[in-house]
Short mmCIF file of C-alpha atoms in Angstrom, two decimals:
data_model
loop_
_atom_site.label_atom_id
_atom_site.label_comp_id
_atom_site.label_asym_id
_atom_site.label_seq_id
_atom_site.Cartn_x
_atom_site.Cartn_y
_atom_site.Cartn_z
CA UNK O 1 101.22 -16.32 180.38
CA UNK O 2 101.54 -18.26 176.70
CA UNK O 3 102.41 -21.40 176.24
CA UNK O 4 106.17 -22.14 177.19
CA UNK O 5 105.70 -20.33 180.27
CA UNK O 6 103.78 -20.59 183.96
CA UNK O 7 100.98 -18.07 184.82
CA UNK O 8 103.71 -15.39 186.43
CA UNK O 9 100.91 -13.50 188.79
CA UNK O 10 99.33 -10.05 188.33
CA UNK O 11 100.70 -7.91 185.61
CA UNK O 12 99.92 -4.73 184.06
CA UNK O 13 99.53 -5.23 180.15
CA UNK O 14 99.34 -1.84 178.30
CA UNK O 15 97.92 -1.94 174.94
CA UNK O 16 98.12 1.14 172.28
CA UNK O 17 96.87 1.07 169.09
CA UNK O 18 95.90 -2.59 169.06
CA UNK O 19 99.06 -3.67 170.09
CA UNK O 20 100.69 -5.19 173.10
CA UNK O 21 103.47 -2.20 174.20
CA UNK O 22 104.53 -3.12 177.98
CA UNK O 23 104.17 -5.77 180.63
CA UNK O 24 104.69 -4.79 183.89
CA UNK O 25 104.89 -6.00 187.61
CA UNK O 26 102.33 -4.78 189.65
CA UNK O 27 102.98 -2.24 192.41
CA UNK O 28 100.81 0.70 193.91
CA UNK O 29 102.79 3.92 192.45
CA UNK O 30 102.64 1.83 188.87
CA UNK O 31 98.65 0.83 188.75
CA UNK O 32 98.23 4.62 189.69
CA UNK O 33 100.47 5.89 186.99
CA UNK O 34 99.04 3.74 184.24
CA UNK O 35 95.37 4.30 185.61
CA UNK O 36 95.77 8.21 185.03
CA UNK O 37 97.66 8.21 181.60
CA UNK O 38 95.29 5.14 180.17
CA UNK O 39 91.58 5.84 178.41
CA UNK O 40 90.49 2.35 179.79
CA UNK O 41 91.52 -0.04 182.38
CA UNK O 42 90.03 -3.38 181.99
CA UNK O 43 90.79 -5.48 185.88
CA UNK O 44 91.52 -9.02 185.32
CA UNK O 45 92.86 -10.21 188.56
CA UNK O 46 91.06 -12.61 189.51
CA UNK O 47 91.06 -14.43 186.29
CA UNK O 48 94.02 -16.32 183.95
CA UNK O 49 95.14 -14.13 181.27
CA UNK O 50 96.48 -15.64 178.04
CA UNK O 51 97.21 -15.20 174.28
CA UNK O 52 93.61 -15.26 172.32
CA UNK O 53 93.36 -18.92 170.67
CA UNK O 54 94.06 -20.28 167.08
CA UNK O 55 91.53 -22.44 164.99
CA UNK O 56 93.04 -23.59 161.70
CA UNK O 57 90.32 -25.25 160.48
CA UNK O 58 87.25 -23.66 160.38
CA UNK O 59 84.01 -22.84 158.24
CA UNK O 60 82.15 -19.66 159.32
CA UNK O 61 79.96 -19.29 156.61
CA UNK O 62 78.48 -22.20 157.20
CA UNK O 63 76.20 -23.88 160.21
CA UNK O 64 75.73 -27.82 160.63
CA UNK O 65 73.18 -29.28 157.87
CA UNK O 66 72.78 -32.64 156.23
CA UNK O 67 70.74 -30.36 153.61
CA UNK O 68 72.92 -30.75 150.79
CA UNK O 69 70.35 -28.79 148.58
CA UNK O 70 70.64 -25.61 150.39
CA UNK O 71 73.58 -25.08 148.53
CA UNK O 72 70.98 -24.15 145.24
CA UNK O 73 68.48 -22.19 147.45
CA UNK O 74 71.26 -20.11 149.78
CA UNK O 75 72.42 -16.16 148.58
CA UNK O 76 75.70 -15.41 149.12
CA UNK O 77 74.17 -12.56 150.82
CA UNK O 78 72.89 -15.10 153.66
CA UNK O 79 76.04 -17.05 154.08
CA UNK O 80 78.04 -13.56 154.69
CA UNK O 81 75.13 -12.72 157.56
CA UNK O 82 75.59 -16.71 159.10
CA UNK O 83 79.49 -15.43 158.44
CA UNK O 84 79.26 -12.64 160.67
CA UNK O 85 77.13 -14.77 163.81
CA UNK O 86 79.68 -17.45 163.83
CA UNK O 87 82.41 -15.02 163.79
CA UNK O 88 81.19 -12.67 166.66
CA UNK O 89 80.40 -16.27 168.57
CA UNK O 90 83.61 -17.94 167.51
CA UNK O 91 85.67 -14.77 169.08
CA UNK O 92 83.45 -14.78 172.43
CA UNK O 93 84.54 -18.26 172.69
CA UNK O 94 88.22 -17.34 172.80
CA UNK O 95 89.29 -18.06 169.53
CA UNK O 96 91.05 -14.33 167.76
CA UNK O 97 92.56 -16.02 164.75
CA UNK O 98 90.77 -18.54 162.26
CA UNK O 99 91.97 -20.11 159.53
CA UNK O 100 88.95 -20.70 157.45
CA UNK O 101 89.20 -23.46 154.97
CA UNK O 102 86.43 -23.26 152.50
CA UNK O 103 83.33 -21.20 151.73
CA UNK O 104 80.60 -21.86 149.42
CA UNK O 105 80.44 -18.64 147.90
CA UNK O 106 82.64 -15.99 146.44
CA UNK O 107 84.04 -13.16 148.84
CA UNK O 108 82.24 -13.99 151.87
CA UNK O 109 85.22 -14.93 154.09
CA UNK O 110 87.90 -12.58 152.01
CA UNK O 111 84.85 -9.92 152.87
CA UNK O 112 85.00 -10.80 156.55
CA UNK O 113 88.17 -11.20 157.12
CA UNK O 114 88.30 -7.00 155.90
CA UNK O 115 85.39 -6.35 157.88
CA UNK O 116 86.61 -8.02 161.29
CA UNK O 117 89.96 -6.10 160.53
CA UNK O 118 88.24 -3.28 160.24
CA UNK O 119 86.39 -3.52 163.33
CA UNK O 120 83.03 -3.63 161.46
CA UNK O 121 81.85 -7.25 162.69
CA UNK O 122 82.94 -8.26 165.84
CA UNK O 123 85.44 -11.07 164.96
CA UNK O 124 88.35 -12.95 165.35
CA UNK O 125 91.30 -12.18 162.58
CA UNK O 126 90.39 -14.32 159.41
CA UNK O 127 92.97 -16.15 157.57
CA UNK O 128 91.18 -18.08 154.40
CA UNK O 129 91.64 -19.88 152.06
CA UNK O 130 88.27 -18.60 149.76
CA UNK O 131 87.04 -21.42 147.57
CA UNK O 132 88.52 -25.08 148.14
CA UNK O 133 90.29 -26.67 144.98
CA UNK O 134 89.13 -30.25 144.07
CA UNK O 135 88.85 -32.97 141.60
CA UNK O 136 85.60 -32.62 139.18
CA UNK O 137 83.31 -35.18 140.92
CA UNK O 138 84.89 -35.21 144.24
CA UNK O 139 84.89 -33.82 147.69
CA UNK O 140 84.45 -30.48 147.44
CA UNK O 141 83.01 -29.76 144.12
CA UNK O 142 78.89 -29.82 144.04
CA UNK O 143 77.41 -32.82 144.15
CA UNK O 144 73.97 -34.65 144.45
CA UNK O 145 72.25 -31.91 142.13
CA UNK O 146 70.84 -33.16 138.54
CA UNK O 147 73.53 -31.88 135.75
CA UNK O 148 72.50 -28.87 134.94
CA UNK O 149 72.18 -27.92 138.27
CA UNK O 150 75.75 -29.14 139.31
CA UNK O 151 76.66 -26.62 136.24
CA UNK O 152 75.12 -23.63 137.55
CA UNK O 153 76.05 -24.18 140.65
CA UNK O 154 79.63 -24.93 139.43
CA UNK O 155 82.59 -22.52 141.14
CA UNK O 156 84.83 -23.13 138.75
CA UNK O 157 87.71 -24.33 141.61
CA UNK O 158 88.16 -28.01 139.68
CA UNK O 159 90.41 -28.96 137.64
CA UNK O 160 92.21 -31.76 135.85
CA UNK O 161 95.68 -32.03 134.83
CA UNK O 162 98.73 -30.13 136.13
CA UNK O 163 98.37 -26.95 133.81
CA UNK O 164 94.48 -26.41 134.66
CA UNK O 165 95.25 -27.18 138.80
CA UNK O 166 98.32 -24.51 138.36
CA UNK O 167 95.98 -22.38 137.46
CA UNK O 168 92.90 -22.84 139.80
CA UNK O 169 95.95 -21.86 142.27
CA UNK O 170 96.27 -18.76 140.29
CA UNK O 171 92.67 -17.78 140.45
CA UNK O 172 92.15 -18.46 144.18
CA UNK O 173 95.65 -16.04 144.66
CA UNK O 174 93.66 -13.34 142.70
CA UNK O 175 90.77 -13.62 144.50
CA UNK O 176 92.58 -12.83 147.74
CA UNK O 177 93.29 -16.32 148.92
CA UNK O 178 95.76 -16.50 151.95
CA UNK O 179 96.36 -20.13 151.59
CA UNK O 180 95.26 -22.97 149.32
CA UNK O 181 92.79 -25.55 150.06
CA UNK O 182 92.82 -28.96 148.56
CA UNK O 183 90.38 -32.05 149.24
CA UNK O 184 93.20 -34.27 148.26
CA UNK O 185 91.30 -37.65 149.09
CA UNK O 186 87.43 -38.59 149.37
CA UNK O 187 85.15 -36.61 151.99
CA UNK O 188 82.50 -37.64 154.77
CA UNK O 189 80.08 -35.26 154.12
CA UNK O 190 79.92 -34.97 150.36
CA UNK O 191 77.44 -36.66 148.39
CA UNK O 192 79.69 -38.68 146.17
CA UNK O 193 80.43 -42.45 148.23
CA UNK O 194 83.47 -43.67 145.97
CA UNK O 195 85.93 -43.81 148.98
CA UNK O 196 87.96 -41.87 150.89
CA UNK O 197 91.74 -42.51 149.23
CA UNK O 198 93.39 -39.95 146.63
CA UNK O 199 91.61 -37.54 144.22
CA UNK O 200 94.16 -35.94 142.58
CA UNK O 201 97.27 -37.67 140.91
CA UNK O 202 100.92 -36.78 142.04
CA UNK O 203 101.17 -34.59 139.25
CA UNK O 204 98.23 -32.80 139.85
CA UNK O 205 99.14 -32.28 143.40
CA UNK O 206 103.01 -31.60 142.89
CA UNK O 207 101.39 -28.74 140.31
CA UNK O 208 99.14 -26.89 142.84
CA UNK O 209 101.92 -26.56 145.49
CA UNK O 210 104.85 -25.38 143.34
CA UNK O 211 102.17 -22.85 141.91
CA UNK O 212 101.03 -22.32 145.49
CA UNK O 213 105.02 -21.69 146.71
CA UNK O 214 105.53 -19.27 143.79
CA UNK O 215 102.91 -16.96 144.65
CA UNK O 216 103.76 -17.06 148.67
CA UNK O 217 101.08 -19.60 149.31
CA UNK O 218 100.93 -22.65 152.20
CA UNK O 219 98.60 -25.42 151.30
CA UNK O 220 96.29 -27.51 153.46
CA UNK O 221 95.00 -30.98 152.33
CA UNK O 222 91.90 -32.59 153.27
CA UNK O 223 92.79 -36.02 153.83
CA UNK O 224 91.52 -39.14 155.23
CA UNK O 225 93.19 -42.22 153.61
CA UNK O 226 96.17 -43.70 154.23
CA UNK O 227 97.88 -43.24 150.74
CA UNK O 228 95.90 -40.22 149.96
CA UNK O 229 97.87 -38.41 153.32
CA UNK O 230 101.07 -40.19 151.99
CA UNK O 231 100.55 -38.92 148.48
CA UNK O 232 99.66 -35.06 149.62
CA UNK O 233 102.61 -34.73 151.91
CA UNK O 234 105.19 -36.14 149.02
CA UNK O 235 103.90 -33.10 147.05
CA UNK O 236 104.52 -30.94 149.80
CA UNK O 237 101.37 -29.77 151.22
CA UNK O 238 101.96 -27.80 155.03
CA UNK O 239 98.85 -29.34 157.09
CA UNK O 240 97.38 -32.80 156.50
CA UNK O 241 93.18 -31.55 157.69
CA UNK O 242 91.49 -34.57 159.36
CA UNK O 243 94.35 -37.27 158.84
CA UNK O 244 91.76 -40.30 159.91
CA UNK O 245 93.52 -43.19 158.54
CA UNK O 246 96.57 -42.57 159.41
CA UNK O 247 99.31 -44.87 159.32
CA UNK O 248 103.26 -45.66 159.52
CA UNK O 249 103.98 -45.15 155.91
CA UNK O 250 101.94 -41.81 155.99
CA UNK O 251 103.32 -40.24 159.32
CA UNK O 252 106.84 -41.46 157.59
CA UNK O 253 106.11 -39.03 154.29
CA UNK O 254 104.61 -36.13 156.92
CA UNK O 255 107.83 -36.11 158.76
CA UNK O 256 110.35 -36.17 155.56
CA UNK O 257 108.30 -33.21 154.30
CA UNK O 258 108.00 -31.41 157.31
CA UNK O 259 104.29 -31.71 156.92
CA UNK O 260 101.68 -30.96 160.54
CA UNK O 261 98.63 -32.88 161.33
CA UNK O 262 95.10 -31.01 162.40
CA UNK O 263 92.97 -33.79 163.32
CA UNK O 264 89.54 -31.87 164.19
CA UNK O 265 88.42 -34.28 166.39
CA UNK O 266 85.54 -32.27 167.33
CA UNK O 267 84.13 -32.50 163.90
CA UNK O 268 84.21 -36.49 164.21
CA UNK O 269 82.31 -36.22 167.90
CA UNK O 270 79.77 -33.83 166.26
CA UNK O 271 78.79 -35.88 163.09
CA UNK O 272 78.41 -38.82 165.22
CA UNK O 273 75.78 -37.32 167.55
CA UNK O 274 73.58 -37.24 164.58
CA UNK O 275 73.79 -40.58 163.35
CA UNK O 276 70.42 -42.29 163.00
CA UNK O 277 68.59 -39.43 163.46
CA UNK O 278 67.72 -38.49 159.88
CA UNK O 279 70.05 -35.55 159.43
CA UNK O 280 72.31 -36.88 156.98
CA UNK O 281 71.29 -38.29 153.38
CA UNK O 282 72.04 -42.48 153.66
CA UNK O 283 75.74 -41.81 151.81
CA UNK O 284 76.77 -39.77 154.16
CA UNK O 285 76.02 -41.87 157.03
CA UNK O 286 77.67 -44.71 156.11
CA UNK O 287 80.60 -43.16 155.34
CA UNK O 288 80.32 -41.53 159.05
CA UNK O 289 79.71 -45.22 160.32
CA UNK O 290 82.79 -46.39 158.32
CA UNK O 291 85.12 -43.16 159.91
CA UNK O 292 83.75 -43.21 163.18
CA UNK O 293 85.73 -46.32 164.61
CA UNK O 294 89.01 -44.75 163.26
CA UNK O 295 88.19 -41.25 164.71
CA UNK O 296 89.18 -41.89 168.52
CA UNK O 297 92.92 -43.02 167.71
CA UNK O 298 94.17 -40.41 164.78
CA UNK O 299 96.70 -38.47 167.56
CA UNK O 300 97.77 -41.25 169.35
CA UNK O 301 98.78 -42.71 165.99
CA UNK O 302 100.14 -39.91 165.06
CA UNK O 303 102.03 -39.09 168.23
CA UNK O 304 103.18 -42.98 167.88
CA UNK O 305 105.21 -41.80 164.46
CA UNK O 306 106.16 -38.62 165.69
CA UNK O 307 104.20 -36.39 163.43
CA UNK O 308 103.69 -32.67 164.66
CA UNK O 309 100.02 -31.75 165.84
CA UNK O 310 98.30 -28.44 165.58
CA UNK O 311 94.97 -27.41 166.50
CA UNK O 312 91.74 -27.42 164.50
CA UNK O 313 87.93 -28.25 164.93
CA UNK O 314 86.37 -28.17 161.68
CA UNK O 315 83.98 -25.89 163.22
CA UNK O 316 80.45 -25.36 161.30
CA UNK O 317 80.40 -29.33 161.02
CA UNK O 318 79.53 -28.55 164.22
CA UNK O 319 78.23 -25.81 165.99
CA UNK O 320 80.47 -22.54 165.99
CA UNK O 321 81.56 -21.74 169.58
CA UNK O 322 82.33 -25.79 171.32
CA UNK O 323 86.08 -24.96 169.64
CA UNK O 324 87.49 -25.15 173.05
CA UNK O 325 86.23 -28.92 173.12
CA UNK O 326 88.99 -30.36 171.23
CA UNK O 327 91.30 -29.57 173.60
CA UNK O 328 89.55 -31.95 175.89
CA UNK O 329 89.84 -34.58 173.00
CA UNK O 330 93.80 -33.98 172.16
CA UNK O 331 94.54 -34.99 175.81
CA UNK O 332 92.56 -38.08 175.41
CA UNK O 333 94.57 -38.71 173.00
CA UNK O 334 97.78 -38.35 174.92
CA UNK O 335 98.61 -34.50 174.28
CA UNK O 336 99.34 -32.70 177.94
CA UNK O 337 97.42 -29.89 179.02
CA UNK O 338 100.44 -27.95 177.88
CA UNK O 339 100.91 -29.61 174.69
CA UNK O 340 97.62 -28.95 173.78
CA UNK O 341 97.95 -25.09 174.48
CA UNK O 342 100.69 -24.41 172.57
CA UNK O 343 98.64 -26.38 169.62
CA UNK O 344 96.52 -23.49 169.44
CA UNK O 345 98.70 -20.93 170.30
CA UNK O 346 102.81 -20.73 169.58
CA UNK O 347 102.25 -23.66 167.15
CA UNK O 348 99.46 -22.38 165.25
CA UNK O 349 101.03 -19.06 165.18
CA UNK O 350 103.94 -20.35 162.94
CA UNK O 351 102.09 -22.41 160.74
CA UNK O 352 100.17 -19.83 159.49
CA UNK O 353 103.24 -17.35 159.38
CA UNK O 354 102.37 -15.41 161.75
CA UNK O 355 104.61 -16.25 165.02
CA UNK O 356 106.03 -12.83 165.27
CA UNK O 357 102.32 -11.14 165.65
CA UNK O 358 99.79 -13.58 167.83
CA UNK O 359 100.17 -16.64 169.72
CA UNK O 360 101.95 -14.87 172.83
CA UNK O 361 101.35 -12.15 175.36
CA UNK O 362 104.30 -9.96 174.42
CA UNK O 363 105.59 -6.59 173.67
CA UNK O 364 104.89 -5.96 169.83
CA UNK O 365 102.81 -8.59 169.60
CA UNK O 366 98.51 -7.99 168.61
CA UNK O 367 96.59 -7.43 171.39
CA UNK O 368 94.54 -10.75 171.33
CA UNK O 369 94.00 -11.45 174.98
CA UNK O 370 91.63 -13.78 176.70
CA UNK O 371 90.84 -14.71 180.36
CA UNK O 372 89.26 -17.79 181.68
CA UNK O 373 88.97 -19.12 185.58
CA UNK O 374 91.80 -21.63 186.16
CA UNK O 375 95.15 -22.80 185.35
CA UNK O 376 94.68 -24.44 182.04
CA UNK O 377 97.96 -26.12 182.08
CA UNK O 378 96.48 -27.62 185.09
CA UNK O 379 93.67 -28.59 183.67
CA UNK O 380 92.77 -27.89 179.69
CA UNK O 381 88.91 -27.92 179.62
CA UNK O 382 88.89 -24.38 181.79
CA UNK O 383 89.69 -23.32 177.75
CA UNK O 384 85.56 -23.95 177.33
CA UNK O 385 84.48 -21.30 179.64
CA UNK O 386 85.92 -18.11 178.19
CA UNK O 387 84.96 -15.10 180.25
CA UNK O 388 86.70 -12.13 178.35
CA UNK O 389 88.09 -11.91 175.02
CA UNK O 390 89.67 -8.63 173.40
CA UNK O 391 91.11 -8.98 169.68
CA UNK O 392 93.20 -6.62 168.21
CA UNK O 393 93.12 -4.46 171.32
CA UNK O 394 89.30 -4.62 170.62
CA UNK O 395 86.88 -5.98 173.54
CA UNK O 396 84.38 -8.47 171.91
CA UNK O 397 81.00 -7.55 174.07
#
């Protein structure tokens, strides 16, 4: 089954070579004709097959902290072993594409995405964006670190000014960037607490998505205000990530530009089971507190303005492998079952350019396959108990 359809009954699915070659109906003379010419036959029969799952927001290299120092005290070699973990766990969960938004250190998730290609580390297929681009000072460059410090630490993704932000976009494409990644307003879990409205200037963001354009480049925006969403899809970006303060005005500028919506609820729910606890520094908490009450209504606002919604967790705010939960949360907010599916399927597929290869059970499309107990166009949260998952014709054990 994918998304558009309903589950058809038992079929034979023959994949070669890591691809998806034939679907067939199941009779007798068939099963024993494929059974002798194929090297494996995997029985699914009593399960729900369907296209592996999408994530377009995710951080593998990275597991929840409120540690903001680890960033001085962590090897890159470390952060591509916690890389590898959350992508075997990520794929067992029934996700077989990521897009992964942001890494704290050169090469790790440009390394794993060639790795889980490669069938060296059990993974899903890694789209990334490498190193995020930001403001100096703002979400996403180092913070909370004495100066010289922030300068050793420095990754040399900021910039100022439309030349130098062309060319951070230049740099990230050499480095083997798939996509560009902005933080195009204020963050939650950054150490800086000046607000959560625009970063960069219209210039500066009309700069990084022409550059991004010329070189075959999407861009996502991290995004929470209202004017800071408004501002990022006038320039163009593709995805709005997080979207919390969404409003008419904004939706209004997403729409004219064409511009999709990933509101990772999960990564809200997560943060806010840790509130009071201790686990995050006292800037970062109240700027949870201050998001929190908005958190619960970003899709229904958005669904109120018509603005097109695509699936993304955040994951590594929050543990790696509770993906599936924010399917549970989109049809709270008034996505159905089937809705929701295609989110992270079809949907995803296309905005990451990739709708002719995953995102559908098909001949000529990758084998990324997953089964799960239940009809989850019947009922979503069946998505959170994946029993089988096979990527690229490969079965994640």
């Amino acid at each position: 089954m994918d998304a558009e359809s309903e589950p058809t009954g038992p079929m034979i699915i023959v994949v070669v070579d890591g691809a998806i070659t034939g679907i067939h109906a199941i009779d007798d003379a068939a099963l024993d004709a494929f059974e002798a010419e194929a090297t494996q036959s995997i029985d699914l029969s009593d399960k729900t097959v369907l296209p592996g799952l999408i994530d377009l927001h995710t951080h593998l290299s990275g597991d929840p902290s409120g540690e903001f120092w680890r960033a001085a005290t962590t090897p890159p070699e470390y952060s591509a072993l916690v890389a590898a973990k959350n992508a075997r766990i990520t794929a067992l969960a029934g996700f077989t594409t990521v897009r992964d938004l942001g890494s704290r250190t050169d090469q790790v998730t440009q390394m794993l995405r060639r790795a889980t290609a490669e069938g060296l580390v059990p993974g899903p297929r890694v789209v990334t964006s490498a190193r995020t681009i930001s403001i100096i000072g703002g979400h996403g460059d180092t913070n909370g670190f004495t100066e010289h410090v922030n300068d050793v630490l420095d990754s040399g993704f900021t910039c100022t000014g439309p030349v130098e932000c062309a060319e951070k976009v230049r740099l990230a494409s050499q480095y083997g960037a798939d996509l560009i990644k902005i933080t195009a307003t204020g963050g939650v879990l950054s150490q800086q607490g000046r607000g959560l409205e625009a970063h960069f200037s219209d210039t500066e963001m009309s700069a990084i998505v022409d550059t991004a354009e010329s070189l075959g480049l999407r861009v996502a925006a991290h995004a929470h205000g209202a004017r800071g969403i408004e501002a990022a899809a006038r320039a163009g970006v593709h995805t709005i990530e997080h979207g919390t303060y969404i409003d008419e005005a904004a939706a209004r500028a997403m729409n004219e530009a064409g511009t999709t919506l990933i509101p990772t609820l999960m990564a809200f729910e997560g943060i806010r089971q840790n509130l009071g606890t201790g686990f995050y520094t006292p800037v970062v908490e109240a700027k949870i507190r201050t998001v929190s009450e908005f958190a619960g209504t970003i899709v229904e606002r958005a669904r109120a303005n018509d603005v097109r919604i695509a699936f993304g967790t955040d994951a590594g705010v929050f543990p790696h492998g509770l993906n599936a939960g924010e399917f549970r949360l989109l049809v709270a907010g008034g996505l159905s079952n089937r809705e929701a599916l295609a989110s992270a399927t079809t949907v995803a597929a296309e905005l990451i350019g990739l709708e002719d290869t995953i995102g559908r059970i098909a001949p000529g499309f990758s084998a990324d396959i997953i089964a799960v107990d239940g009809n989850p166009l019947a009922d979503v949260t069946v998505l959170e108990n994946v029993d089988w998952t096979m990527v690229r014709g490969r079965v994640i054990e």
